[in-house]
Tab-separated table of C-alpha atoms in Angstrom:
chain	number	residue	atom	x	y	z
A	1	UNK	CA	9.642	-5.522	9.847
A	2	UNK	CA	7.739	-4.593	12.710
A	3	UNK	CA	4.783	-5.836	14.083
A	4	UNK	CA	2.149	-4.681	16.251
A	5	UNK	CA	2.283	-3.058	19.346
A	6	UNK	CA	0.478	-4.918	21.107
A	7	UNK	CA	1.297	-6.864	24.682
A	8	UNK	CA	1.996	-10.374	23.009
A	9	UNK	CA	3.800	-8.988	20.895
A	10	UNK	CA	5.767	-6.865	23.606
A	11	UNK	CA	5.936	-10.548	25.640
A	12	UNK	CA	7.276	-12.172	22.211
A	13	UNK	CA	9.857	-9.327	22.693
A	14	UNK	CA	11.025	-9.789	25.524
A	15	UNK	CA	11.264	-13.331	25.715
A	16	UNK	CA	12.825	-15.808	23.260
A	17	UNK	CA	12.085	-15.069	19.334
A	18	UNK	CA	9.421	-17.159	17.339
A	19	UNK	CA	10.331	-20.184	16.652
A	20	UNK	CA	10.832	-20.431	12.308
A	21	UNK	CA	7.412	-22.452	12.555
A	22	UNK	CA	5.546	-20.013	13.734
A	23	UNK	CA	7.307	-17.116	12.695
A	24	UNK	CA	6.003	-18.908	8.833
A	25	UNK	CA	2.592	-18.989	10.375
A	26	UNK	CA	2.537	-16.095	10.944
A	27	UNK	CA	3.710	-14.674	7.983
A	28	UNK	CA	1.009	-16.819	5.978
A	29	UNK	CA	-1.976	-15.266	7.891
A	30	UNK	CA	-0.802	-11.951	6.797
A	31	UNK	CA	-0.601	-13.132	3.340
A	32	UNK	CA	-3.852	-14.859	2.933
A	33	UNK	CA	-5.538	-12.174	5.029
A	34	UNK	CA	-4.109	-9.414	2.312
A	35	UNK	CA	-5.338	-11.994	-0.438
A	36	UNK	CA	-8.316	-12.172	1.414
A	37	UNK	CA	-8.990	-8.229	2.277
A	38	UNK	CA	-8.635	-7.767	-1.302
A	39	UNK	CA	-10.802	-10.225	-3.225
A	40	UNK	CA	-13.846	-10.202	-0.368
A	41	UNK	CA	-13.332	-7.021	1.728
A	42	UNK	CA	-13.115	-6.238	5.353
A	43	UNK	CA	-15.814	-8.125	6.838
A	44	UNK	CA	-13.682	-11.623	6.161
A	45	UNK	CA	-14.322	-14.114	8.395
A	46	UNK	CA	-11.476	-15.311	10.745
A	47	UNK	CA	-11.700	-18.809	9.888
A	48	UNK	CA	-12.115	-18.212	5.894
A	49	UNK	CA	-8.351	-16.632	6.707
A	50	UNK	CA	-7.236	-19.825	8.584
A	51	UNK	CA	-8.147	-21.159	6.335
A	52	UNK	CA	-6.456	-19.508	3.574
A	53	UNK	CA	-3.622	-19.485	5.260
A	54	UNK	CA	-3.409	-23.429	6.351
A	55	UNK	CA	-3.579	-23.188	9.657
A	56	UNK	CA	-6.284	-22.989	12.857
A	57	UNK	CA	-8.410	-20.648	14.275
A	58	UNK	CA	-6.854	-21.696	17.813
A	59	UNK	CA	-3.217	-20.472	15.323
A	60	UNK	CA	-4.743	-17.474	14.105
A	61	UNK	CA	-5.954	-16.032	17.330
A	62	UNK	CA	-2.131	-16.663	19.026
A	63	UNK	CA	-0.667	-14.321	16.754
A	64	UNK	CA	-3.700	-11.992	16.369
A	65	UNK	CA	-6.464	-11.120	19.198
A	66	UNK	CA	-9.207	-9.758	16.599
A	67	UNK	CA	-9.925	-7.859	13.006
A	68	UNK	CA	-8.230	-4.962	13.800
A	69	UNK	CA	-4.721	-5.888	14.583
A	70	UNK	CA	-4.794	-8.733	11.500
A	71	UNK	CA	-5.845	-5.511	9.404
A	72	UNK	CA	-2.883	-3.382	11.347
A	73	UNK	CA	-0.554	-6.101	10.498
A	74	UNK	CA	-2.066	-6.385	7.040
A	75	UNK	CA	-1.891	-2.744	6.124
A	76	UNK	CA	1.827	-2.063	7.398
A	77	UNK	CA	3.460	-4.616	5.514
A	78	UNK	CA	2.006	-3.851	2.456
A	79	UNK	CA	3.436	-0.407	2.995
A	80	UNK	CA	6.771	-1.661	4.386
A	81	UNK	CA	6.870	-3.964	1.164
A	82	UNK	CA	6.402	-1.341	-1.320
A	83	UNK	CA	8.353	0.996	0.370
A	84	UNK	CA	11.408	-1.193	-0.104
A	85	UNK	CA	10.660	-2.422	-3.602
A	86	UNK	CA	10.813	1.310	-4.604
A	87	UNK	CA	14.164	1.499	-2.278
A	88	UNK	CA	15.289	-1.243	-4.166
A	89	UNK	CA	14.380	0.387	-7.953
A	90	UNK	CA	16.072	3.507	-6.937
A	91	UNK	CA	19.135	1.769	-5.749
A	92	UNK	CA	19.058	-0.434	-9.057
A	93	UNK	CA	17.424	1.474	-12.411
A	94	UNK	CA	19.986	4.088	-13.935
A	95	UNK	CA	17.343	6.450	-14.213
A	96	UNK	CA	15.559	8.058	-11.972
A	97	UNK	CA	12.124	7.749	-13.694
A	98	UNK	CA	12.525	4.094	-14.811
A	99	UNK	CA	12.580	3.762	-11.095
A	100	UNK	CA	9.608	5.628	-10.386
A	101	UNK	CA	7.897	3.776	-12.860
A	102	UNK	CA	8.862	0.223	-11.234
A	103	UNK	CA	8.237	1.284	-8.263
A	104	UNK	CA	4.257	2.248	-9.552
A	105	UNK	CA	3.983	-0.756	-10.907
A	106	UNK	CA	5.171	-2.844	-7.624
A	107	UNK	CA	2.175	-0.339	-5.671
A	108	UNK	CA	-0.245	-1.746	-8.271
A	109	UNK	CA	0.769	-5.337	-7.451
A	110	UNK	CA	-0.313	-4.516	-3.937
A	111	UNK	CA	-3.609	-3.998	-4.954
A	112	UNK	CA	-3.365	-0.805	-2.510
A	113	UNK	CA	-6.909	0.480	-3.875
A	114	UNK	CA	-8.286	-2.608	-2.966
A	115	UNK	CA	-7.105	-1.730	0.772
A	116	UNK	CA	-8.804	1.291	1.184
A	117	UNK	CA	-12.235	0.507	2.864
A	118	UNK	CA	-9.687	-1.861	5.292
A	119	UNK	CA	-8.316	0.885	6.722
A	120	UNK	CA	-11.224	2.904	6.407
A	121	UNK	CA	-13.258	0.473	8.734
A	122	UNK	CA	-10.833	-1.530	11.059
A	123	UNK	CA	-6.723	0.635	11.356
A	124	UNK	CA	-6.427	3.533	13.707
A	125	UNK	CA	-4.618	5.451	10.659
A	126	UNK	CA	-2.511	7.618	13.492
A	127	UNK	CA	-0.686	4.599	14.864
A	128	UNK	CA	2.727	5.527	15.533
A	129	UNK	CA	3.408	2.090	13.276
A	130	UNK	CA	1.764	3.690	10.661
A	131	UNK	CA	2.587	6.750	10.797
A	132	UNK	CA	6.685	6.096	10.443
A	133	UNK	CA	5.611	3.985	7.754
A	134	UNK	CA	3.799	6.531	5.644
A	135	UNK	CA	6.440	9.026	6.351
A	136	UNK	CA	9.278	6.312	4.900
A	137	UNK	CA	6.753	5.844	2.341
A	138	UNK	CA	6.496	9.839	1.155
A	139	UNK	CA	10.203	10.303	1.426
A	140	UNK	CA	10.790	7.223	-0.754
A	141	UNK	CA	8.056	8.767	-3.103
A	142	UNK	CA	9.093	11.896	-3.177
A	143	UNK	CA	12.738	11.203	-3.980
A	144	UNK	CA	12.259	9.601	-6.747
A	145	UNK	CA	9.748	12.550	-8.232
A	146	UNK	CA	12.425	14.865	-7.774
A	147	UNK	CA	15.436	13.090	-9.316
A	148	UNK	CA	13.054	12.307	-11.751
A	149	UNK	CA	11.920	16.087	-12.611
A	150	UNK	CA	16.295	16.744	-12.237
A	151	UNK	CA	16.593	14.059	-15.040
A	152	UNK	CA	14.042	16.298	-17.282
A	153	UNK	CA	11.559	13.009	-17.511
A	154	UNK	CA	8.868	14.151	-14.900
A	155	UNK	CA	6.624	17.066	-15.568
A	156	UNK	CA	6.852	19.876	-12.446
A	157	UNK	CA	3.000	20.180	-12.053
A	158	UNK	CA	2.261	17.333	-10.006
A	159	UNK	CA	3.219	16.068	-6.435
A	160	UNK	CA	3.580	12.429	-4.949
A	161	UNK	CA	-0.326	12.400	-3.467
A	162	UNK	CA	-1.398	13.337	-7.298
A	163	UNK	CA	0.568	9.749	-8.556
A	164	UNK	CA	-0.591	7.765	-5.384
A	165	UNK	CA	-4.265	8.444	-6.118
A	166	UNK	CA	-3.582	7.602	-9.353
A	167	UNK	CA	-2.433	4.042	-8.504
A	168	UNK	CA	-5.038	3.819	-5.530
A	169	UNK	CA	-7.868	4.652	-8.119
A	170	UNK	CA	-6.351	2.324	-10.839
A	171	UNK	CA	-6.571	-0.633	-8.508
A	172	UNK	CA	-9.893	0.320	-6.739
A	173	UNK	CA	-12.301	-3.156	-7.787
A	174	UNK	CA	-14.710	-2.007	-10.769
A	175	UNK	CA	-18.095	-1.966	-9.826
A	176	UNK	CA	-20.331	-4.538	-9.499
A	177	UNK	CA	-17.012	-7.215	-10.176
A	178	UNK	CA	-17.083	-7.732	-6.444
A	179	UNK	CA	-13.308	-8.543	-6.720
A	180	UNK	CA	-10.771	-5.982	-8.512
A	181	UNK	CA	-8.872	-9.054	-9.693
A	182	UNK	CA	-10.683	-8.041	-12.821
A	183	UNK	CA	-8.308	-5.720	-13.030
A	184	UNK	CA	-5.359	-7.405	-13.998
A	185	UNK	CA	-5.679	-7.566	-17.605
A	186	UNK	CA	-6.073	-4.083	-17.783
A	187	UNK	CA	-4.207	-2.260	-14.677
A	188	UNK	CA	-0.320	-2.613	-15.760
A	189	UNK	CA	-1.266	-1.720	-19.455
A	190	UNK	CA	-3.323	1.629	-18.090
A	191	UNK	CA	-0.847	2.271	-15.037
A	192	UNK	CA	2.237	2.360	-18.352
A	193	UNK	CA	-0.124	5.200	-20.098
A	194	UNK	CA	-0.489	7.420	-17.048
A	195	UNK	CA	2.828	6.616	-16.838
A	196	UNK	CA	3.563	8.515	-20.136
A	197	UNK	CA	1.497	11.237	-19.316
A	198	UNK	CA	3.653	12.294	-16.406
A	199	UNK	CA	6.273	13.082	-19.077
A	200	UNK	CA	7.628	16.461	-19.623
A	201	UNK	CA	7.370	16.143	-23.202
A	202	UNK	CA	4.642	19.183	-24.188
A	203	UNK	CA	2.188	18.260	-20.767
A	204	UNK	CA	-1.444	19.383	-20.928
A	205	UNK	CA	-2.030	22.031	-18.392
A	206	UNK	CA	-3.514	20.424	-15.184
A	207	UNK	CA	-6.793	22.130	-13.522
A	208	UNK	CA	-6.265	23.004	-9.710
A	209	UNK	CA	-2.802	22.707	-7.574
A	210	UNK	CA	0.087	19.274	-6.919
A	211	UNK	CA	-1.486	17.163	-4.195
A	212	UNK	CA	1.116	15.805	-1.490
A	213	UNK	CA	0.538	12.649	0.043
A	214	UNK	CA	-0.137	14.456	3.396
A	215	UNK	CA	-3.023	16.100	1.711
A	216	UNK	CA	-4.929	12.962	0.890
A	217	UNK	CA	-5.351	12.034	5.277
A	218	UNK	CA	-7.407	15.730	4.359
A	219	UNK	CA	-9.235	14.828	1.375
A	220	UNK	CA	-12.143	13.285	3.616
A	221	UNK	CA	-12.096	16.253	5.803
A	222	UNK	CA	-13.621	18.603	2.623
A	223	UNK	CA	-16.958	18.963	1.539
A	224	UNK	CA	-18.375	17.116	-1.444
A	225	UNK	CA	-17.707	18.456	-4.639
A	226	UNK	CA	-15.275	20.848	-3.377
A	227	UNK	CA	-12.382	21.342	-5.868
A	228	UNK	CA	-8.886	20.095	-3.971
A	229	UNK	CA	-6.186	23.404	-4.078
A	230	UNK	CA	-8.975	26.219	-4.970
């Protein structure tokens, strides 16, 4: 997976690769940060991330200079992981809709809705690495959905953005609960209900128009209360 384009990373790329123990520490930090961002939001203290990862503060700062760099790497790793899982599902499943279902459940496990405030607060959404990762994810989801339509399994009046927005809403923390972990009991069950609703037999007519993933990037700029696609 690609790292963050920092001076430190460029120096590492030009010199010897990270030692195995340093690479493991980096991966542990990213995993711990993701867990804590999901559980507690974007303002988690660096020393708490280091403690969760089982490393010292100095080790954390050697890999990530600040919160923005760490958040960037967390978001990038999540995007890459759910895309890779979806690509594997597409290669392994005999039916595209089964692959789509498997992808959706994998995305739910990553708690992408809980990470949205992290993106808004600390991440440069126009960073070339993130654009590349989003484009790859968009291509995967469009492929999964188009093949599912060709199979006759997926209704034709939804877009990739509709699916990703629904997954995002399912994985947002519940109001007043402090953590989205309470969603664990229900989220996969509710996702299956959602996916069944995307199947073709006698679907209910939807209001508005289908949403593509790229449309989601502009929703924040629309006047509040204005329906998308109207």
